[in-house]
Amino acid sequence: MKIKGAYLIVCSPDRNFVTLKIETDEGIYGLGDATLNGRELAVASYLTEHVIPCLIGRDPFQVEDIWQYLYRGAYWRRGPVTMSAIAAVDVALWDIKAKAFNTPLYNLLGGKSREGVLVYAHANGTDIAEAVDSVQKHVDLGYLAVRAQSGVPGVASSYGVPKGGKPYEPAERGLPSESLWSSERYLNFVPKLFQAVRSACGEDLHLLHDVHHRLTPIEAARLGKELEPFHLFWMEDPTPAENSDAFRVIREHTTTPIATGEVFNSFWDAHDLIRNQWIDYLRMTIVHGGGITALKKAADFAAIYQVRTGFHGATDLSPVTMAAALHFGLAIHNFGIQEHMPHTALTDEVFPHQYTFNAGYLHPGEGPGLGVDIDEKLAAKYPYQRAYLPVARKIDGTLTEW
Ligand code: CS2
Ligand code: MG
């Protein structure tokens, strides 16, 4: 079997997606997600101008060699654009191989280690009452794990809070919007949020919270300590992770489990965090971390230190990545939990897929390969529109993490 061609489908059904399609001379094709929220065309150009020409004529079964060729052969390594491009090729090749063997992708990753993939939903509210109501609604939908986020009094709009009652979407068309942030008000508020959620929803529900990189290490240590009575499943992205040592400070003060890594694009970003056991869950994702080949290596290293996976799964990762994450999560031993931010009905129409939700778990389906396709005619009706993630400033105007 040889790769006879590859091309991109860039579309925007409710939000932008970049999808790579690799075709073989035996009629089998594979899909890979190359979506990098807010920088989509950078990855599209990297693939079209620099990667696709090198793929034609290669044996698609040589997944490892092609990964190494694209990683080491580029000379310039790492970074979200490069690794998202490599990931798209990698996932498409895994899809081709599983289709060629007429088996679900998870069987190439070790087979089933569990019957379903535990997922968590996003509950958001402009205030505590709305947030508690949203948590309860997701429990009623069958979720066993829910992330709770809320607007912070005195801070006009915070991360994770939907605008105008629409589902929360972390990208906005047009130029970046600006929102205000106050760590002081946030720190005084969040324990009250979880006090209310626990009182309303009981002790068994897995509760998660995303700090979204906004605190200093000692602020994050304080928050983790003050959330201990509510025994969170995890506190996510407590502080920017470029400085791994910052997590040692947090670890010294609190037993609240920590998850980070959704902005990582290389195993090396997580190396010290894992080997020092400064984190409990690795959030690196297949689309931004270099693909299944790369994440298998990272997950196997993490398993040695009892660090589990908790992959990113927001709406800016396409159904192709969700499917890959579910096959991966069904198979690996040190799976932790999978984020599930459902896509819109239109997105699901553009990306017909086999994965299904039932009683708190997702299952990737039993069809060959990833179990996802793309309706190219429908996708063409929704052309790319430049969009950005928001920007945040402190009350005094200092730019800070959004
Ligand atoms: C968030 C994301 O889902 C999460 O945990 O951190 O909403 C993140 O802000 C977006 O995916 C960024 O594109
Ligand atoms: Mg996050």
Short mmCIF file of C-alpha atoms and ligand atoms in Angstrom, two decimals:
data_model
loop_
_atom_site.label_atom_id
_atom_site.label_comp_id
_atom_site.label_asym_id
_atom_site.label_seq_id
_atom_site.Cartn_x
_atom_site.Cartn_y
_atom_site.Cartn_z
CA MET A 1 0.00 0.00 0.00
CA LYS A 2 1.30 3.50 -0.83
CA ILE A 3 0.20 7.05 0.02
CA LYS A 4 -1.05 8.45 -3.27
CA GLY A 5 -2.23 11.85 -2.08
CA ALA A 6 -3.16 14.07 0.90
CA TYR A 7 -5.10 17.29 1.27
CA LEU A 8 -6.72 19.54 3.85
CA ILE A 9 -10.37 20.29 4.50
CA VAL A 10 -10.51 23.67 6.29
CA CYS A 11 -14.05 24.46 7.41
CA SER A 12 -16.04 26.37 10.00
CA PRO A 13 -19.34 24.73 11.03
CA ASP A 14 -19.92 26.94 14.10
CA ARG A 15 -16.11 27.05 14.66
CA ASN A 16 -12.91 26.45 12.63
CA PHE A 17 -11.49 22.97 12.02
CA VAL A 18 -8.52 21.82 9.93
CA THR A 19 -8.72 18.17 8.83
CA LEU A 20 -6.06 16.22 6.93
CA LYS A 21 -7.16 13.42 4.58
CA ILE A 22 -4.49 10.93 3.44
CA GLU A 23 -5.45 8.68 0.51
CA THR A 24 -3.78 5.38 -0.44
CA ASP A 25 -3.51 3.46 -3.73
CA GLU A 26 -5.78 0.75 -2.28
CA GLY A 27 -8.73 3.09 -1.78
CA ILE A 28 -8.38 3.31 2.01
CA TYR A 29 -8.07 6.84 3.46
CA GLY A 30 -7.33 8.18 6.92
CA LEU A 31 -8.29 11.39 8.75
CA GLY A 32 -6.22 13.52 11.10
CA ASP A 33 -7.18 16.63 13.09
CA ALA A 34 -4.83 19.63 12.65
CA THR A 35 -6.90 22.24 14.47
CA LEU A 36 -4.98 24.77 16.59
CA ASN A 37 -7.52 27.20 18.00
CA GLY A 38 -6.79 30.75 16.80
CA ARG A 39 -3.79 29.71 14.67
CA GLU A 40 -5.48 27.24 12.29
CA LEU A 41 -3.97 28.45 8.99
CA ALA A 42 -0.42 28.28 10.37
CA VAL A 43 -0.82 24.50 10.72
CA ALA A 44 -2.60 24.24 7.37
CA SER A 45 0.32 25.98 5.67
CA TYR A 46 2.90 23.85 7.50
CA LEU A 47 1.17 20.71 6.27
CA THR A 48 0.50 21.86 2.70
CA GLU A 49 3.85 23.55 2.03
CA HIS A 50 6.25 21.39 4.02
CA VAL A 51 4.81 18.01 5.04
CA ILE A 52 2.41 16.64 2.38
CA PRO A 53 5.03 16.65 -0.43
CA CYS A 54 7.21 14.33 1.73
CA LEU A 55 4.39 11.80 2.26
CA ILE A 56 3.56 10.86 -1.32
CA GLY A 57 4.72 7.36 -2.24
CA ARG A 58 5.47 6.28 1.34
CA ASP A 59 4.12 3.11 2.96
CA PRO A 60 1.35 4.29 5.34
CA PHE A 61 2.03 1.35 7.66
CA GLN A 62 5.42 2.88 8.59
CA VAL A 63 3.79 5.03 11.26
CA GLU A 64 6.84 5.20 13.58
CA ASP A 65 9.34 5.96 10.81
CA ILE A 66 7.14 8.68 9.30
CA TRP A 67 6.68 10.21 12.77
CA GLN A 68 10.45 10.26 13.32
CA TYR A 69 11.02 11.60 9.80
CA LEU A 70 8.63 14.54 10.42
CA TYR A 71 9.96 15.19 13.94
CA ARG A 72 13.71 14.74 13.61
CA GLY A 73 13.86 15.43 9.88
CA ALA A 74 12.48 18.96 10.25
CA TYR A 75 15.54 19.95 12.33
CA TRP A 76 13.40 22.64 14.01
CA ARG A 77 11.58 20.79 16.78
CA ARG A 78 8.48 21.07 18.91
CA GLY A 79 5.97 23.90 19.17
CA PRO A 80 2.17 23.73 18.77
CA VAL A 81 2.16 24.30 14.99
CA THR A 82 4.75 21.64 14.18
CA MET A 83 3.35 19.06 16.59
CA SER A 84 -0.27 19.60 15.49
CA ALA A 85 0.85 19.01 11.88
CA ILE A 86 2.73 15.85 12.83
CA ALA A 87 -0.27 14.73 14.89
CA ALA A 88 -2.63 15.06 11.94
CA VAL A 89 -0.41 12.82 9.78
CA ASP A 90 0.08 10.35 12.61
CA VAL A 91 -3.61 9.92 13.43
CA ALA A 92 -4.52 9.57 9.75
CA LEU A 93 -1.93 6.79 9.37
CA TRP A 94 -3.25 4.95 12.45
CA ASP A 95 -6.75 5.30 10.97
CA ILE A 96 -5.56 3.78 7.66
CA LYS A 97 -3.82 0.89 9.38
CA ALA A 98 -6.83 -0.01 11.55
CA LYS A 99 -9.12 0.19 8.51
CA ALA A 100 -6.73 -2.03 6.54
CA PHE A 101 -6.92 -4.65 9.33
CA ASN A 102 -10.68 -4.06 9.55
CA THR A 103 -10.53 -3.47 13.30
CA PRO A 104 -11.33 -0.59 15.68
CA LEU A 105 -8.23 1.49 16.36
CA TYR A 106 -8.17 0.55 20.07
CA ASN A 107 -7.20 -2.99 19.07
CA LEU A 108 -3.90 -1.66 17.71
CA LEU A 109 -3.24 0.08 21.07
CA GLY A 110 -3.50 -3.00 23.26
CA GLY A 111 -7.19 -3.80 23.02
CA LYS A 112 -9.89 -2.95 25.55
CA SER A 113 -8.73 -2.32 29.13
CA ARG A 114 -12.23 -1.22 30.16
CA GLU A 115 -15.77 -1.25 28.78
CA GLY A 116 -16.11 2.52 28.40
CA VAL A 117 -14.23 5.82 28.76
CA LEU A 118 -15.19 7.88 31.84
CA VAL A 119 -15.86 11.47 30.74
CA TYR A 120 -16.49 14.79 32.44
CA ALA A 121 -18.83 17.53 31.29
CA HIS A 122 -18.59 21.33 31.56
CA ALA A 123 -21.04 23.06 33.92
CA ASN A 124 -20.92 26.83 33.72
CA GLY A 125 -22.86 29.69 35.26
CA THR A 126 -22.68 33.45 35.58
CA ASP A 127 -23.05 32.99 39.37
CA ILE A 128 -23.13 30.21 41.98
CA ALA A 129 -26.85 29.49 41.63
CA GLU A 130 -26.56 29.10 37.85
CA ALA A 131 -23.44 27.01 38.16
CA VAL A 132 -25.04 24.65 40.71
CA ASP A 133 -28.07 24.34 38.46
CA SER A 134 -25.82 23.52 35.49
CA VAL A 135 -23.96 20.85 37.50
CA GLN A 136 -27.27 19.26 38.46
CA LYS A 137 -28.46 19.33 34.83
CA HIS A 138 -25.36 17.39 33.76
CA VAL A 139 -25.86 14.88 36.56
CA ASP A 140 -29.41 14.41 35.28
CA LEU A 141 -27.92 13.75 31.81
CA GLY A 142 -25.96 10.88 33.34
CA TYR A 143 -22.50 12.37 33.83
CA LEU A 144 -20.53 10.96 36.77
CA ALA A 145 -17.96 13.77 36.61
CA VAL A 146 -18.58 17.50 36.09
CA ARG A 147 -16.28 20.51 35.83
CA ALA A 148 -17.77 23.54 37.57
CA GLN A 149 -16.91 27.11 36.54
CA SER A 150 -18.66 30.32 37.48
CA GLY A 151 -18.55 34.05 36.93
CA VAL A 152 -16.68 35.82 39.74
CA PRO A 153 -18.43 38.73 41.49
CA GLY A 154 -16.82 41.99 40.51
CA VAL A 155 -15.13 40.49 37.45
CA ALA A 156 -17.28 41.13 34.40
CA SER A 157 -16.58 37.93 32.48
CA SER A 158 -14.38 35.01 33.47
CA TYR A 159 -13.01 32.04 31.63
CA GLY A 160 -15.54 29.32 30.97
CA VAL A 161 -18.68 31.36 31.42
CA PRO A 162 -20.98 31.36 28.39
CA LYS A 163 -22.23 34.62 26.94
CA GLY A 164 -25.86 35.16 26.01
CA GLY A 165 -26.95 31.75 27.17
CA LYS A 166 -25.17 30.02 24.26
CA PRO A 167 -23.00 26.94 24.89
CA TYR A 168 -19.49 28.03 25.86
CA GLU A 169 -17.15 28.17 22.81
CA PRO A 170 -13.49 29.12 23.43
CA ALA A 171 -13.00 31.11 20.22
CA GLU A 172 -14.62 34.28 18.89
CA ARG A 173 -14.74 35.49 15.31
CA GLY A 174 -13.15 38.86 14.68
CA LEU A 175 -10.25 40.23 16.73
CA PRO A 176 -9.51 39.02 20.28
CA SER A 177 -12.01 40.22 22.90
CA GLU A 178 -10.59 41.46 26.22
CA SER A 179 -11.87 40.40 29.63
CA LEU A 180 -10.94 41.47 33.16
CA TRP A 181 -9.47 39.26 35.86
CA SER A 182 -8.88 39.50 39.61
CA SER A 183 -7.10 36.63 41.33
CA GLU A 184 -7.97 38.10 44.74
CA ARG A 185 -11.72 38.09 44.04
CA TYR A 186 -11.46 34.66 42.40
CA LEU A 187 -9.60 33.14 45.37
CA ASN A 188 -12.16 34.47 47.84
CA PHE A 189 -14.98 33.13 45.68
CA VAL A 190 -14.16 29.61 44.45
CA PRO A 191 -14.38 27.80 47.82
CA LYS A 192 -17.93 29.21 48.16
CA LEU A 193 -18.76 27.79 44.72
CA PHE A 194 -17.68 24.28 45.69
CA GLN A 195 -19.30 24.50 49.11
CA ALA A 196 -22.58 25.16 47.28
CA VAL A 197 -22.03 22.45 44.66
CA ARG A 198 -21.15 19.79 47.21
CA SER A 199 -24.14 20.75 49.40
CA ALA A 200 -26.47 20.45 46.41
CA CYS A 201 -24.95 17.45 44.63
CA GLY A 202 -23.52 15.32 47.42
CA GLU A 203 -20.14 13.69 47.99
CA ASP A 204 -20.01 11.02 45.26
CA LEU A 205 -19.98 13.21 42.16
CA HIS A 206 -16.50 13.73 40.68
CA LEU A 207 -15.95 17.51 40.66
CA LEU A 208 -13.27 19.25 38.63
CA HIS A 209 -12.21 22.88 38.25
CA ASP A 210 -10.06 24.69 35.69
CA VAL A 211 -7.92 27.54 37.09
CA HIS A 212 -6.73 28.15 33.53
CA HIS A 213 -3.09 29.09 34.33
CA ARG A 214 -4.09 32.21 36.29
CA LEU A 215 -2.57 31.94 39.72
CA THR A 216 0.92 32.23 41.14
CA PRO A 217 2.24 29.04 42.73
CA ILE A 218 1.48 30.11 46.29
CA GLU A 219 -2.00 31.38 45.30
CA ALA A 220 -2.63 27.99 43.70
CA ALA A 221 -1.36 26.30 46.87
CA ARG A 222 -3.85 28.34 48.90
CA LEU A 223 -6.71 27.43 46.56
CA GLY A 224 -5.83 23.74 46.58
CA LYS A 225 -5.74 23.78 50.38
CA GLU A 226 -9.08 25.60 50.68
CA LEU A 227 -10.71 23.15 48.24
CA GLU A 228 -9.56 20.03 50.14
CA PRO A 229 -12.84 19.71 52.11
CA PHE A 230 -14.64 19.32 48.75
CA HIS A 231 -12.23 16.57 47.54
CA LEU A 232 -12.01 17.58 43.88
CA PHE A 233 -11.13 15.04 41.22
CA TRP A 234 -8.61 17.66 40.06
CA MET A 235 -7.61 21.30 40.02
CA GLU A 236 -6.54 22.03 36.45
CA ASP A 237 -3.79 24.32 35.16
CA PRO A 238 -3.29 25.98 38.58
CA THR A 239 -0.32 28.05 37.36
CA PRO A 240 1.56 28.48 34.04
CA ALA A 241 3.55 25.28 33.51
CA GLU A 242 6.63 26.60 31.74
CA ASN A 243 8.27 26.54 35.17
CA SER A 244 7.80 22.97 36.41
CA ASP A 245 9.25 23.89 39.83
CA ALA A 246 6.14 26.02 40.47
CA PHE A 247 4.22 22.76 40.89
CA ARG A 248 6.57 21.66 43.68
CA VAL A 249 5.41 24.69 45.65
CA ILE A 250 1.77 23.71 45.16
CA ARG A 251 2.44 20.07 45.99
CA GLU A 252 4.07 21.01 49.30
CA HIS A 253 0.83 22.61 50.50
CA THR A 254 -2.11 20.60 49.26
CA THR A 255 -3.42 17.12 48.49
CA THR A 256 -5.91 18.40 45.91
CA PRO A 257 -5.01 16.43 42.76
CA ILE A 258 -3.46 18.46 39.94
CA ALA A 259 -3.92 18.21 36.16
CA THR A 260 -2.01 20.15 33.54
CA GLY A 261 -0.71 19.88 30.00
CA GLU A 262 -3.39 20.86 27.49
CA VAL A 263 -1.02 23.52 26.10
CA PHE A 264 1.91 21.08 26.02
CA ASN A 265 3.09 19.88 22.63
CA SER A 266 5.99 17.69 23.64
CA PHE A 267 6.52 15.00 26.25
CA TRP A 268 9.48 17.10 27.42
CA ASP A 269 7.05 19.78 28.63
CA ALA A 270 5.76 17.22 31.15
CA HIS A 271 8.95 15.31 31.93
CA ASP A 272 9.87 16.95 35.27
CA LEU A 273 6.24 17.23 36.37
CA ILE A 274 5.77 13.49 35.90
CA ARG A 275 9.06 12.16 37.27
CA ASN A 276 8.74 14.40 40.37
CA GLN A 277 5.08 13.41 40.71
CA TRP A 278 4.12 17.06 40.90
CA ILE A 279 0.98 16.30 38.86
CA ASP A 280 -1.63 13.53 38.97
CA TYR A 281 -3.13 13.81 35.47
CA LEU A 282 -1.53 14.63 32.13
CA ARG A 283 -3.79 16.71 29.87
CA MET A 284 -1.62 16.68 26.75
CA THR A 285 -3.85 15.92 23.81
CA ILE A 286 -3.40 13.83 20.69
CA VAL A 287 -3.93 16.74 18.26
CA HIS A 288 -1.44 19.16 19.91
CA GLY A 289 0.99 16.66 21.39
CA GLY A 290 2.21 15.00 18.19
CA GLY A 291 -0.40 12.28 17.69
CA ILE A 292 -1.08 8.79 18.99
CA THR A 293 2.55 7.70 18.49
CA ALA A 294 3.80 10.54 20.72
CA LEU A 295 1.08 10.27 23.36
CA LYS A 296 1.58 6.52 23.71
CA LYS A 297 5.21 7.21 24.69
CA ALA A 298 4.16 9.97 27.09
CA ALA A 299 1.39 7.87 28.69
CA ASP A 300 3.70 4.89 29.14
CA PHE A 301 6.29 7.10 30.89
CA ALA A 302 3.57 8.62 33.06
CA ALA A 303 2.33 5.15 34.03
CA ILE A 304 5.68 4.39 35.71
CA TYR A 305 4.96 7.29 38.12
CA GLN A 306 1.24 6.50 38.56
CA VAL A 307 0.31 9.63 36.63
CA ARG A 308 -2.89 9.08 34.66
CA THR A 309 -4.23 10.64 31.48
CA GLY A 310 -6.92 13.32 31.48
CA PHE A 311 -6.87 14.50 27.89
CA HIS A 312 -8.13 17.89 26.80
CA GLY A 313 -11.39 17.57 24.87
CA ALA A 314 -12.88 21.03 24.28
CA THR A 315 -14.93 21.93 21.20
CA ASP A 316 -11.83 23.30 19.47
CA LEU A 317 -10.57 19.72 19.13
CA SER A 318 -12.52 18.10 16.31
CA PRO A 319 -14.54 14.87 16.49
CA VAL A 320 -11.50 13.24 14.84
CA THR A 321 -9.45 13.98 17.95
CA MET A 322 -12.32 12.97 20.24
CA ALA A 323 -12.52 9.59 18.49
CA ALA A 324 -8.74 9.09 18.67
CA ALA A 325 -8.80 9.99 22.39
CA LEU A 326 -11.57 7.47 23.03
CA HIS A 327 -9.78 4.60 21.31
CA PHE A 328 -6.63 5.59 23.25
CA GLY A 329 -8.53 5.92 26.54
CA LEU A 330 -10.24 2.54 26.10
CA ALA A 331 -6.91 0.78 25.65
CA ILE A 332 -4.21 2.25 27.89
CA HIS A 333 -3.91 1.07 31.48
CA ASN A 334 -3.24 4.46 33.11
CA PHE A 335 -6.31 6.17 31.70
CA GLY A 336 -7.82 8.72 34.12
CA ILE A 337 -10.68 10.64 32.57
CA GLN A 338 -11.59 12.26 29.24
CA GLU A 339 -12.97 15.77 28.80
CA HIS A 340 -16.25 15.79 26.86
CA MET A 341 -17.44 19.16 25.63
CA PRO A 342 -20.05 18.08 23.05
CA HIS A 343 -19.79 19.66 19.61
CA THR A 344 -22.76 21.37 18.01
CA ALA A 345 -25.23 19.36 15.94
CA LEU A 346 -23.88 21.01 12.78
CA THR A 347 -20.32 19.98 13.63
CA ASP A 348 -21.50 16.44 14.26
CA GLU A 349 -23.22 16.50 10.85
CA VAL A 350 -19.97 17.55 9.17
CA PHE A 351 -18.07 14.86 11.11
CA PRO A 352 -20.33 11.77 11.27
CA HIS A 353 -18.93 9.47 13.97
CA GLN A 354 -19.56 6.22 15.85
CA TYR A 355 -18.74 7.29 19.38
CA THR A 356 -21.69 7.27 21.77
CA PHE A 357 -22.44 8.47 25.31
CA ASN A 358 -24.08 6.27 27.90
CA ALA A 359 -24.42 6.76 31.67
CA GLY A 360 -21.27 8.82 32.13
CA TYR A 361 -19.07 6.96 29.64
CA LEU A 362 -18.21 7.41 25.97
CA HIS A 363 -17.45 4.47 23.69
CA PRO A 364 -15.56 4.86 20.37
CA GLY A 365 -17.64 2.26 18.52
CA GLU A 366 -16.65 -1.07 16.94
CA GLY A 367 -16.18 -0.04 13.33
CA PRO A 368 -12.77 -0.20 11.61
CA GLY A 369 -10.35 2.64 12.21
CA LEU A 370 -11.26 5.81 14.13
CA GLY A 371 -14.97 5.53 13.33
CA VAL A 372 -15.18 9.14 12.11
CA ASP A 373 -15.70 10.59 8.64
CA ILE A 374 -16.04 14.06 7.14
CA ASP A 375 -18.81 15.20 4.80
CA GLU A 376 -16.69 17.31 2.45
CA LYS A 377 -19.64 18.73 0.51
CA LEU A 378 -21.30 19.93 3.70
CA ALA A 379 -17.97 21.19 5.10
CA ALA A 380 -17.49 23.31 1.97
CA LYS A 381 -20.64 25.26 2.83
CA TYR A 382 -18.91 26.63 5.95
CA PRO A 383 -15.65 28.31 4.97
CA TYR A 384 -12.96 29.31 7.47
CA GLN A 385 -13.48 32.56 9.36
CA ARG A 386 -10.57 33.93 11.35
CA ALA A 387 -11.24 33.65 15.08
CA TYR A 388 -9.25 34.23 18.25
CA LEU A 389 -9.12 33.16 21.84
CA PRO A 390 -9.88 36.07 24.20
CA VAL A 391 -7.20 38.07 26.02
CA ALA A 392 -7.39 38.92 29.74
CA ARG A 393 -6.15 41.88 31.74
CA LYS A 394 -5.98 42.42 35.48
CA ILE A 395 -8.09 45.18 36.97
CA ASP A 396 -5.08 47.54 36.70
CA GLY A 397 -4.73 46.73 32.98
CA THR A 398 -1.77 44.34 33.23
CA LEU A 399 -2.05 41.62 30.61
CA THR A 400 -2.49 38.20 32.20
CA GLU A 401 -3.40 34.62 31.32
CA TRP A 402 -6.87 34.30 29.84
C1 CS2 B 1 -10.13 24.65 28.56
C2 CS2 B 1 -10.37 24.96 27.11
O1 CS2 B 1 -11.37 22.71 28.13
C3 CS2 B 1 -10.51 23.23 28.86
O2 CS2 B 1 -9.96 22.67 29.81
O3 CS2 B 1 -8.88 24.95 29.05
O4 CS2 B 1 -11.65 25.51 26.98
C4 CS2 B 1 -9.37 25.90 26.48
O5 CS2 B 1 -9.55 27.19 27.01
C5 CS2 B 1 -9.59 25.92 24.97
O6 CS2 B 1 -9.58 24.61 24.49
C6 CS2 B 1 -8.51 26.74 24.29
O7 CS2 B 1 -8.65 26.63 22.89
MG MG B 2 -8.31 23.65 30.60
#
